[in-house]
Coordinates of C-alpha atoms in Angstrom, one line a residue:
Chain A
X1 CA 60.2 78.4 -31.1
X2 CA 62.7 75.6 -31.0
X3 CA 65.5 76.3 -28.6
X4 CA 68.9 75.0 -28.2
X5 CA 67.9 72.6 -25.4
X6 CA 65.1 71.1 -27.6
X7 CA 67.6 70.3 -30.3
X8 CA 69.9 68.7 -27.7
X9 CA 67.1 66.7 -26.3
X10 CA 65.9 65.3 -29.6
X11 CA 69.5 64.7 -30.7
X12 CA 70.0 62.6 -27.6
X13 CA 66.8 60.6 -28.1
X14 CA 67.9 60.0 -31.7
X15 CA 71.5 59.1 -30.6
X16 CA 73.0 61.9 -32.7
X17 CA 76.2 63.6 -31.7
X18 CA 76.0 67.2 -32.9
X19 CA 78.7 69.8 -32.6
X20 CA 77.8 73.3 -31.2
X21 CA 77.7 74.6 -34.8
X22 CA 75.5 71.8 -35.9
X23 CA 73.1 72.3 -33.1
X24 CA 72.7 76.0 -34.0
X25 CA 72.2 75.0 -37.7
X26 CA 69.5 72.4 -36.8
X27 CA 67.8 74.9 -34.5
X28 CA 67.5 77.4 -37.4
X29 CA 66.4 74.8 -39.9
X30 CA 63.8 73.2 -37.6
X31 CA 62.4 76.7 -36.8
X32 CA 62.2 77.3 -40.5
X33 CA 60.2 74.0 -41.0
X34 CA 57.9 74.8 -38.1
X35 CA 57.2 78.3 -39.5
X36 CA 56.4 76.8 -42.9
X37 CA 54.0 74.3 -41.2
X38 CA 52.4 77.1 -39.2
X39 CA 51.0 78.4 -42.5
X40 CA 48.4 75.6 -42.2
X41 CA 46.9 77.4 -39.3
X42 CA 45.6 80.1 -41.7
X43 CA 43.2 77.5 -43.0
X44 CA 40.0 76.3 -41.4
X45 CA 40.7 72.6 -40.8
X46 CA 38.1 71.9 -38.0
X47 CA 36.1 69.7 -40.3
X48 CA 39.0 67.9 -41.9
X49 CA 40.1 64.5 -40.6
X50 CA 43.8 64.3 -39.8
X51 CA 45.6 62.6 -42.6
X52 CA 48.0 59.8 -41.8
X53 CA 48.2 58.4 -45.3
X54 CA 47.9 59.9 -48.7
X55 CA 46.5 56.8 -50.3
X56 CA 42.8 56.0 -49.8
X57 CA 43.3 52.4 -48.8
X58 CA 42.3 50.3 -45.8
X59 CA 42.6 46.6 -44.6
X60 CA 45.7 45.6 -46.5
X61 CA 46.6 42.3 -45.0
X62 CA 48.4 39.1 -45.8
X63 CA 47.7 35.4 -45.1
X64 CA 49.4 33.8 -42.2
X65 CA 51.6 31.7 -44.4
X66 CA 55.3 31.2 -43.7
X67 CA 57.9 32.6 -46.2
X68 CA 61.6 32.2 -46.4
X69 CA 64.0 33.4 -43.7
X70 CA 67.5 34.6 -44.0
X71 CA 70.3 32.0 -43.3
X72 CA 71.8 33.0 -40.0
X73 CA 75.2 34.0 -41.5
X74 CA 73.4 36.4 -43.9
X75 CA 71.3 37.8 -41.1
X76 CA 74.5 38.4 -39.1
X77 CA 76.6 39.6 -42.0
X78 CA 76.1 43.3 -41.5
X79 CA 76.3 43.2 -37.7
X80 CA 79.2 45.3 -36.2
X81 CA 79.9 42.4 -33.9
X82 CA 78.7 38.9 -33.4
X83 CA 79.1 36.1 -30.8
X84 CA 78.6 32.7 -32.4
X85 CA 74.9 32.4 -33.3
X86 CA 74.1 35.9 -31.8
X87 CA 74.4 39.5 -32.5
X88 CA 76.6 41.1 -29.9
X89 CA 75.9 44.5 -28.5
X90 CA 78.0 46.6 -26.1
X91 CA 77.2 47.0 -22.4
X92 CA 73.6 48.3 -22.2
X93 CA 73.6 50.2 -18.9
X94 CA 75.5 53.5 -18.8
X95 CA 77.8 54.0 -15.9
Chain B
X1 CA 45.9 52.7 9.3
X2 CA 44.0 51.2 6.5
X3 CA 44.7 51.7 2.8
X4 CA 42.7 50.9 -0.3
X5 CA 44.8 49.1 -2.9
X6 CA 44.4 50.1 -6.5
X7 CA 45.9 47.8 -9.1
X8 CA 45.7 47.9 -12.9
X9 CA 47.3 45.2 -15.1
X10 CA 48.9 45.2 -18.5
X11 CA 49.1 41.8 -20.1
X12 CA 51.2 41.1 -23.1
X13 CA 50.2 37.9 -24.9
X14 CA 52.1 36.3 -27.8
X15 CA 49.6 35.1 -30.4
X16 CA 49.8 31.6 -31.8
X17 CA 49.9 32.6 -35.4
X18 CA 52.2 30.6 -37.7
X19 CA 54.1 33.7 -38.8
X20 CA 55.2 37.1 -37.4
X21 CA 53.0 40.2 -37.3
X22 CA 54.5 42.0 -40.3
X23 CA 56.5 39.3 -42.2
X24 CA 56.4 35.6 -43.1
X25 CA 59.0 34.4 -40.6
X26 CA 57.8 31.5 -38.5
X27 CA 57.2 32.0 -34.8
X28 CA 58.4 28.6 -33.5
X29 CA 59.5 28.9 -29.9
X30 CA 63.0 27.5 -29.1
X31 CA 64.3 27.6 -32.7
X32 CA 68.1 28.0 -33.1
X33 CA 69.1 31.6 -32.5
X34 CA 68.7 34.1 -35.4
X35 CA 67.3 31.5 -37.8
X36 CA 63.8 33.0 -38.0
X37 CA 64.5 36.5 -39.3
X38 CA 64.3 38.3 -42.6
X39 CA 65.0 41.8 -43.8
X40 CA 61.6 43.0 -42.6
X41 CA 61.9 41.9 -38.9
X42 CA 65.6 42.9 -38.9
X43 CA 64.5 46.4 -39.8
X44 CA 66.7 46.6 -42.9
X45 CA 66.2 49.8 -45.0
X46 CA 63.8 49.7 -47.8
X47 CA 61.6 46.9 -46.5
X48 CA 57.9 47.2 -46.0
X49 CA 55.7 45.5 -43.3
X50 CA 52.4 43.8 -44.2
X51 CA 49.8 43.0 -41.5
X52 CA 49.1 39.4 -40.7
X53 CA 45.3 38.9 -41.1
X54 CA 45.2 36.1 -38.6
X55 CA 46.8 38.1 -35.9
X56 CA 44.1 40.8 -36.4
X57 CA 41.4 38.0 -36.3
X58 CA 42.9 36.8 -33.0
X59 CA 42.8 40.3 -31.6
X60 CA 39.2 40.9 -32.6
X61 CA 38.3 37.4 -31.2
X62 CA 39.8 38.3 -27.9
X63 CA 38.3 41.8 -27.9
X64 CA 34.8 40.4 -28.4
X65 CA 35.3 37.8 -25.7
X66 CA 36.3 40.7 -23.4
X67 CA 33.1 42.5 -24.4
X68 CA 35.1 45.4 -26.0
X69 CA 34.0 47.8 -28.6
X70 CA 35.9 47.2 -31.8
X71 CA 37.2 50.5 -33.2
X72 CA 36.3 51.0 -36.8
X73 CA 39.2 53.4 -37.1
X74 CA 42.3 51.5 -36.2
X75 CA 45.8 52.5 -36.9
X76 CA 49.4 51.5 -36.2
X77 CA 51.9 53.8 -34.8
X78 CA 55.7 53.9 -34.3
X79 CA 56.9 53.9 -30.7
X80 CA 60.5 55.2 -30.7
X81 CA 63.1 54.1 -28.2
X82 CA 66.6 52.8 -28.3
X83 CA 67.2 49.4 -26.8
X84 CA 69.2 46.6 -28.4
X85 CA 66.3 44.2 -28.4
X86 CA 64.7 46.2 -31.2
X87 CA 66.5 46.3 -34.6
X88 CA 64.4 49.1 -36.1
X89 CA 64.8 51.4 -33.1
X90 CA 61.1 51.8 -33.1
X91 CA 58.3 49.3 -32.3
X92 CA 55.2 49.1 -34.5
X93 CA 52.4 49.4 -32.0
X94 CA 49.1 51.2 -31.6
X95 CA 48.6 54.5 -29.7
X96 CA 45.6 56.7 -30.2
X97 CA 43.5 54.3 -32.2
X98 CA 43.8 50.8 -30.7
X99 CA 42.0 47.8 -32.0
X100 CA 39.4 47.8 -29.2
X101 CA 38.3 49.6 -26.1
X102 CA 35.9 49.5 -23.1
X103 CA 35.3 45.9 -22.2
X104 CA 35.3 43.8 -19.1
X105 CA 36.4 40.5 -17.7
X106 CA 34.6 38.6 -14.9
X107 CA 36.8 37.2 -12.2
X108 CA 36.2 35.1 -9.1
X109 CA 36.5 36.9 -5.8
X110 CA 35.7 35.7 -2.3
X111 CA 32.1 34.9 -2.2
X112 CA 31.2 35.7 -5.8
X113 CA 32.3 37.4 -9.0
X114 CA 33.4 40.8 -10.0
X115 CA 33.7 42.6 -13.3
X116 CA 37.0 44.2 -14.0
X117 CA 37.0 46.9 -16.7
X118 CA 39.2 46.6 -19.7
X119 CA 40.5 49.9 -21.0
X120 CA 42.0 48.9 -24.3
X121 CA 43.4 46.1 -26.3
X122 CA 46.0 46.8 -29.0
X123 CA 48.3 44.9 -31.4
X124 CA 52.0 45.3 -31.7
X125 CA 55.2 43.4 -32.4
X126 CA 57.4 41.6 -29.8
X127 CA 61.0 42.4 -29.5
X128 CA 64.1 40.2 -29.6
X129 CA 65.6 38.4 -26.7
X130 CA 68.7 39.7 -24.8
X131 CA 71.1 37.3 -23.1
X132 CA 73.3 39.1 -20.7
X133 CA 76.7 37.6 -19.9
X134 CA 76.1 38.0 -16.2
X135 CA 73.5 40.4 -14.9
X136 CA 72.3 43.4 -16.9
X137 CA 74.3 45.6 -14.5
X138 CA 77.6 43.7 -14.8
X139 CA 77.6 42.3 -18.3
X140 CA 80.4 43.7 -20.4
X141 CA 78.3 42.9 -23.5
X142 CA 75.0 41.2 -24.3
X143 CA 73.9 38.8 -27.0
X144 CA 70.8 39.3 -29.1
X145 CA 68.5 36.7 -30.7
X146 CA 66.0 38.3 -33.0
X147 CA 63.8 35.2 -33.6
X148 CA 61.1 36.7 -31.3
X149 CA 61.4 40.2 -32.9
X150 CA 58.1 40.8 -34.8
X151 CA 56.1 38.0 -33.2
X152 CA 52.4 39.2 -32.9
X153 CA 51.8 40.6 -29.4
X154 CA 48.5 41.7 -28.0
X155 CA 48.5 44.1 -25.1
X156 CA 45.5 44.4 -22.9
X157 CA 45.2 47.1 -20.3
X158 CA 42.8 46.7 -17.4
X159 CA 41.2 49.7 -15.7
X160 CA 42.6 50.3 -12.2
X161 CA 39.7 48.3 -10.6
X162 CA 41.6 45.5 -8.9
X163 CA 41.6 46.0 -5.1
X164 CA 44.0 43.4 -3.9
X165 CA 46.9 41.2 -5.0
X166 CA 44.5 38.2 -4.8
X167 CA 42.2 39.9 -7.2
X168 CA 45.1 40.6 -9.5
X169 CA 46.0 36.9 -9.5
X170 CA 42.4 36.0 -10.1
X171 CA 42.3 38.4 -13.1
X172 CA 45.4 36.8 -14.6
X173 CA 43.9 33.3 -14.2
X174 CA 40.6 34.4 -15.8
X175 CA 42.5 36.2 -18.6
X176 CA 44.7 33.2 -19.4
X177 CA 41.6 30.9 -19.4
X178 CA 39.9 33.1 -22.0
X179 CA 42.9 33.3 -24.2
X180 CA 43.5 29.6 -24.1
X181 CA 39.8 28.8 -24.7
X182 CA 39.9 31.1 -27.7
X183 CA 43.1 29.4 -29.0
X184 CA 44.9 32.7 -29.5
X185 CA 47.7 32.2 -27.0
X186 CA 49.3 29.1 -25.4
X187 CA 49.3 30.8 -22.0
X188 CA 52.7 29.6 -21.2
X189 CA 54.1 32.1 -18.7
X190 CA 57.4 30.4 -18.2
X191 CA 58.2 30.6 -21.9
X192 CA 57.1 34.2 -21.9
X193 CA 53.9 33.7 -24.0
X194 CA 52.0 35.7 -21.4
X195 CA 53.8 38.5 -19.5
X196 CA 52.4 40.9 -17.0
X197 CA 53.2 44.4 -15.8
X198 CA 51.3 45.9 -12.9
X199 CA 50.5 49.5 -11.8
X200 CA 49.8 49.8 -8.1
X201 CA 49.0 52.7 -5.7
X202 CA 47.5 53.1 -2.3
X203 CA 44.9 55.6 -1.1
X204 CA 42.7 56.3 1.8
X205 CA 39.4 54.4 1.7
X206 CA 36.8 56.7 0.2
X207 CA 39.3 58.9 -1.6
X208 CA 38.4 59.7 -5.2
X209 CA 41.9 60.7 -6.3
X210 CA 44.4 58.0 -7.2
X211 CA 47.6 57.9 -5.2
X212 CA 51.0 58.0 -6.9
X213 CA 51.5 54.8 -8.8
X214 CA 54.5 52.5 -9.3
X215 CA 54.9 50.2 -12.2
X216 CA 56.2 46.7 -11.6
X217 CA 57.7 44.7 -14.4
X218 CA 58.8 41.2 -14.8
X219 CA 55.8 39.3 -13.3
X220 CA 56.2 36.0 -15.0
X221 CA 53.7 33.8 -13.0
X222 CA 50.4 34.2 -11.2
X223 CA 52.3 33.5 -7.9
X224 CA 55.0 36.0 -8.6
X225 CA 52.5 38.7 -9.6
X226 CA 50.7 38.2 -6.3
X227 CA 53.9 38.1 -4.3
X228 CA 55.3 41.2 -5.9
X229 CA 52.1 43.1 -5.3
X230 CA 51.9 41.9 -1.7
X231 CA 55.4 43.2 -1.2
X232 CA 54.6 46.5 -2.9
X233 CA 51.4 47.0 -0.8
X234 CA 53.5 46.7 2.4
X235 CA 56.4 48.8 1.1
X236 CA 54.0 51.7 0.0
X237 CA 52.0 51.5 3.2
X238 CA 55.1 51.7 5.4
X239 CA 56.4 54.6 3.3
X240 CA 53.1 56.5 3.5
X241 CA 52.7 55.9 7.2
X242 CA 56.2 57.2 7.8
X243 CA 55.1 60.4 6.0
X244 CA 57.2 59.7 2.9
X245 CA 56.0 60.4 -0.7
X246 CA 55.8 57.5 -3.2
X247 CA 58.1 58.1 -6.2
X248 CA 56.5 57.4 -9.5
X249 CA 58.9 54.9 -11.0
X250 CA 59.4 51.5 -12.6
X251 CA 60.4 48.7 -10.3
X252 CA 61.5 45.2 -11.0
X253 CA 60.4 42.1 -9.1
X254 CA 63.2 39.9 -8.0
X255 CA 61.5 36.5 -7.6
X256 CA 64.4 34.9 -5.9
X257 CA 64.7 37.5 -3.2
X258 CA 61.0 38.3 -3.0
X259 CA 61.2 42.1 -3.3
X260 CA 60.8 44.8 -5.8
X261 CA 63.6 47.3 -6.5
X262 CA 63.8 50.5 -8.4
X263 CA 65.0 50.2 -12.0
X264 CA 67.7 52.6 -13.0
X265 CA 65.9 55.4 -14.8
X266 CA 68.1 55.2 -17.9
X267 CA 66.8 51.7 -18.7
X268 CA 63.5 53.3 -19.7
X269 CA 63.1 56.8 -21.1
X270 CA 59.4 57.6 -21.6
X271 CA 59.6 59.9 -24.6
X272 CA 58.3 57.6 -27.3
X273 CA 57.4 60.2 -30.0
X274 CA 54.6 58.2 -31.4
X275 CA 53.4 58.9 -34.9
X276 CA 51.2 57.1 -37.4
X277 CA 53.1 54.2 -39.1
X278 CA 53.5 55.5 -42.6
X279 CA 54.1 52.0 -44.1
X280 CA 50.8 50.6 -42.9
X281 CA 47.4 51.8 -44.1
X282 CA 44.6 51.9 -41.5
X283 CA 42.3 49.0 -40.6
X284 CA 38.6 49.4 -40.9
X285 CA 37.3 46.5 -38.9
X286 CA 33.5 46.0 -39.3
X287 CA 30.8 44.2 -41.1
X288 CA 31.3 40.6 -42.2
X289 CA 34.8 40.4 -40.9
X290 CA 33.8 41.1 -37.3
X291 CA 30.5 39.3 -37.5
X292 CA 32.1 36.2 -38.7
X293 CA 34.5 36.2 -35.8
X294 CA 31.7 36.9 -33.4
X295 CA 29.6 34.0 -34.7
X296 CA 32.6 31.6 -34.3
X297 CA 33.4 32.5 -30.7
X298 CA 33.6 29.3 -28.6
X299 CA 31.8 28.8 -25.3
X300 CA 34.2 30.1 -22.6
X301 CA 35.2 28.5 -19.4
X302 CA 32.8 30.5 -17.1
X303 CA 29.8 29.7 -19.3
X304 CA 30.8 26.1 -19.6
X305 CA 31.2 25.8 -15.8
X306 CA 27.7 27.1 -15.3
X307 CA 26.4 24.8 -18.0
X308 CA 28.1 21.8 -16.4
X309 CA 26.4 22.6 -13.1
X310 CA 23.0 22.9 -14.8
X311 CA 23.3 20.1 -17.3
X312 CA 25.1 17.4 -15.4
X313 CA 24.2 18.4 -11.8
X314 CA 27.9 18.8 -10.9
X315 CA 29.0 20.8 -7.8
X316 CA 30.5 24.2 -8.9
X317 CA 33.9 23.1 -7.6
X318 CA 34.0 20.0 -9.9
X319 CA 32.8 22.1 -12.9
X320 CA 35.5 24.6 -12.1
X321 CA 38.2 22.0 -12.2
X322 CA 36.9 20.4 -15.4
X323 CA 36.8 23.7 -17.2
X324 CA 40.4 24.6 -16.5
X325 CA 41.1 24.0 -20.2
X326 CA 38.9 23.5 -23.2
X327 CA 40.6 20.1 -23.8
X328 CA 39.7 18.8 -20.3
X329 CA 36.1 20.0 -20.6
X330 CA 35.9 18.3 -24.0
X331 CA 37.4 15.1 -22.5
X332 CA 34.8 15.2 -19.7
X333 CA 31.8 15.6 -22.1
X334 CA 33.1 12.9 -24.4
X335 CA 33.4 10.4 -21.5
X336 CA 29.9 11.3 -20.2
X337 CA 28.3 10.9 -23.6
X338 CA 30.0 7.6 -24.1
X339 CA 28.2 6.4 -20.9
X340 CA 24.8 7.5 -22.3
X341 CA 23.7 4.9 -24.9
X342 CA 22.4 6.1 -28.2
X343 CA 22.3 9.8 -27.5
X344 CA 20.3 9.6 -24.3
X345 CA 21.2 11.8 -21.4
X346 CA 23.7 10.5 -18.9
X347 CA 22.4 10.0 -15.4
X348 CA 23.6 12.5 -12.8
X349 CA 25.2 9.6 -11.0
X350 CA 27.4 8.6 -14.0
X351 CA 28.1 12.3 -14.8
X352 CA 29.4 12.7 -11.2
X353 CA 31.3 9.4 -11.5
X354 CA 33.1 10.6 -14.5
X355 CA 34.0 13.9 -12.7
X356 CA 35.3 12.0 -9.7
X357 CA 37.5 9.7 -11.9
X358 CA 38.9 12.6 -13.8
X359 CA 39.6 14.6 -10.6
X360 CA 41.0 11.8 -8.5
X361 CA 42.8 9.6 -11.1
X362 CA 43.2 11.2 -14.5
X363 CA 44.6 14.5 -13.3
X364 CA 47.3 12.6 -11.4
X365 CA 48.5 11.4 -14.7
X366 CA 47.7 14.2 -17.1
X367 CA 48.0 18.0 -16.3
X368 CA 44.6 19.5 -16.7
X369 CA 45.7 22.6 -18.4
X370 CA 47.9 21.0 -21.0
X371 CA 45.8 20.7 -24.1
X372 CA 48.2 18.4 -25.9
X373 CA 48.8 16.0 -22.9
X374 CA 45.0 15.6 -22.7
X375 CA 44.6 15.0 -26.4
X376 CA 47.3 12.3 -26.1
X377 CA 46.1 10.9 -22.7
X378 CA 47.0 7.2 -22.3
X379 CA 43.4 6.8 -21.1
X380 CA 41.1 8.4 -23.7
X381 CA 37.5 9.4 -22.8
X382 CA 36.0 6.2 -24.2
X383 CA 38.3 4.0 -22.1
X384 CA 37.4 5.9 -18.9
X385 CA 33.7 5.6 -19.8
X386 CA 34.3 1.8 -20.4
X387 CA 35.9 1.4 -17.0
X388 CA 33.0 3.2 -15.2
X389 CA 30.5 1.1 -17.1
X390 CA 32.2 -2.0 -15.8
X391 CA 31.7 -0.7 -12.2
X392 CA 28.1 0.2 -12.9
X393 CA 27.2 -3.2 -14.2
X394 CA 28.9 -5.0 -11.3
X395 CA 31.6 -6.6 -13.4
X396 CA 34.4 -5.1 -11.2
X397 CA 34.4 -3.4 -7.8
X398 CA 35.5 0.2 -7.4
X399 CA 38.6 -0.9 -5.6
X400 CA 39.7 -3.2 -8.5
X401 CA 38.8 -0.4 -10.9
X402 CA 41.6 1.7 -9.4
X403 CA 44.1 -1.0 -10.2
X404 CA 42.7 -1.5 -13.6
X405 CA 43.0 2.3 -14.2
X406 CA 46.7 2.1 -13.4
X407 CA 47.1 -0.7 -15.9
X408 CA 45.2 1.2 -18.5
X409 CA 47.7 4.1 -18.0
X410 CA 50.6 1.9 -18.5
X411 CA 49.3 -0.3 -21.4
X412 CA 46.9 2.2 -23.1
X413 CA 44.4 -0.8 -23.4
X414 CA 40.7 -0.5 -22.6
X415 CA 39.3 -1.7 -19.3
X416 CA 37.5 -4.7 -20.5
X417 CA 40.6 -6.2 -22.2
X418 CA 42.6 -5.9 -19.0
X419 CA 39.8 -7.2 -16.8
X420 CA 39.2 -10.3 -19.0
X421 CA 42.8 -11.1 -19.5
X422 CA 43.7 -10.9 -15.8
X423 CA 40.5 -12.5 -14.5
X424 CA 39.5 -9.5 -12.4
X425 CA 35.8 -10.0 -12.8
X426 CA 34.0 -9.5 -9.6
X427 CA 32.5 -12.5 -7.9
X428 CA 28.8 -11.9 -7.5
X429 CA 28.0 -15.6 -6.8
X430 CA 26.4 -15.5 -3.4
X431 CA 27.0 -19.2 -2.7
X432 CA 30.7 -18.9 -3.5
X433 CA 31.1 -15.8 -1.4
X434 CA 29.2 -17.4 1.5
X435 CA 31.7 -20.3 1.6
X436 CA 34.5 -17.8 2.0
X437 CA 32.6 -15.9 4.6
X438 CA 32.1 -19.1 6.6
X439 CA 35.9 -19.8 6.4
X440 CA 36.8 -16.3 7.5
X441 CA 34.4 -16.4 10.5
X442 CA 35.6 -19.9 11.5
X443 CA 39.2 -18.6 11.4
X444 CA 38.5 -15.5 13.5
X445 CA 36.9 -16.4 16.8
X446 CA 38.4 -13.3 18.4
X447 CA 36.6 -11.0 16.0
X448 CA 33.4 -12.8 16.7
X449 CA 33.9 -12.4 20.4
X450 CA 34.7 -8.7 20.0
X451 CA 31.6 -8.2 17.9
X452 CA 29.5 -9.9 20.6
X453 CA 31.1 -7.6 23.2
X454 CA 29.7 -4.7 21.2
X455 CA 32.7 -3.8 19.0
X456 CA 30.9 -3.3 15.7
X457 CA 34.2 -2.4 14.0
X458 CA 35.0 -6.2 14.2
X459 CA 32.4 -6.7 11.3
X460 CA 34.5 -4.4 9.1
X461 CA 37.6 -6.3 9.7
X462 CA 35.8 -9.5 8.7
X463 CA 34.6 -7.8 5.5
X464 CA 38.2 -6.7 4.8
X465 CA 39.4 -10.3 5.3
X466 CA 36.9 -11.7 2.9
X467 CA 37.9 -9.1 0.3
X468 CA 41.5 -10.0 0.8
X469 CA 40.8 -13.7 0.4
X470 CA 39.1 -13.0 -2.9
X471 CA 41.8 -10.6 -4.0
X472 CA 39.2 -7.8 -4.0
X473 CA 37.0 -9.6 -6.5
X474 CA 34.0 -10.3 -4.2
X475 CA 31.1 -7.9 -4.7
X476 CA 31.4 -5.7 -1.6
X477 CA 27.6 -5.3 -1.2
X478 CA 27.1 -9.1 -1.1
X479 CA 30.0 -9.5 1.4
X480 CA 28.5 -6.9 3.7
X481 CA 25.1 -8.5 3.6
X482 CA 26.4 -12.0 4.2
X483 CA 28.6 -10.9 7.1
X484 CA 25.7 -9.0 8.7
X485 CA 23.5 -12.0 8.4
X486 CA 26.0 -14.4 9.9
X487 CA 26.9 -12.1 12.7
X488 CA 23.3 -11.6 13.6
X489 CA 23.0 -15.4 14.1
X490 CA 26.1 -16.0 16.3

């Protein structure tokens, strides 16, 4: 069972600010999802390899050949803040 | 009280591919900030990463050199954490199915060698570079350069089998040598191409359980790694002996102050929520791909060192210095073979002479671990061989040869050209030398008297004066013989 503190923990890790009502809503929805996934336990899956991808492909690789880069101004265009040639981010350490 | 030190090292190595791990951006070090990025390495929505084949080849090459098992099931995973050096807020790394596991690396320890187990080797992407305006603690804001974000990074984790800070430094030296011989990393620790984190704990000798470990970050040179670990051994021993418990934590080494300090816990939250990277299908590394890489593995420094001892009769010390880089070892062998006419084997004497000249003269001019500097050496191997050949055939003396070498460094000319132009050819004409010997003896009655009184050192000073009178060009062996003969008669 997902409890309120689990939702708060995950929300903090994901940098989501949730209101008390939202936390309760998420808790209910996440429990619903887990209950649905629990149905898999009714099946015998001991001999089934865990699936990480639905496509039967391996070894998709590219050559080590340079391609175009973004001009700096384009790379920085969506940044909330910039300092000359750099992205600028707020103070990293929390007080 | 005695403690057994237990150290494990994690080394991150940036691979010398032309492009990043999952996109075609170049990896040039020192490029203008934020000019080597694209929507993929900036983590823009809707973009898809594609694995760089060469990075995987480099990883497999290294894993084979470390005697690892290449995992046929190999997958990438997302490692989630928020830090401004990572645009996607997750790093593509590997978790449960790394590229390779279970290998070893041989290191030099006092009085022999020791095998250090390698637990795993995996591939991931590097993160961007943060520039703090002040220190991390005081900066009101920080600047980010994403040129490095996405550069192929290979992480290798040793088993906790290192037993002292010295062994840890030896491991790093051996590790760097392998990577540089393989040509997968430039090994430049100052530029951050090779970075090291250490786990260290103490326990009672004979104990089977490991003590509480501390992770030290920011070890950016062999020396700093050793210093940080030496400090940490003392700190932990003092704490344990005072009955304190070691706190499992991450500490940062301050190289200027020479101590480790606790990092604030919020800098690193260890809740990464790994899951398989849905945008990259698995790798299945086997068959011709791996066999081809295995077949092309170069001879590594340790094997080369042993061969130099066996093949050229060199002392192990010399062979160790000559194999500090693949370029220097190549230089050595090129010079030796240039001294052996028509594919014959060089004599042990000339093989040793080449080693001596490289160690005492060339390495003063060219750093032995700088591949490019060696390739562009002002004295190429053929020129060094030519100089030694002139000594061997009596054209110049060893003393003159040192001056000729300095001139070769300055002018990049070969030895013969300089010797001929400057008339440095050794005088081997016994008659001509005898005349000068007579003059020197006539001019130095005091030295003769001293010699007669039993001061044999006087003979040496006479030899020195003859050499001086001939500007070092007289054949020293002839001078010695003549002086001895004359003195025997007086």
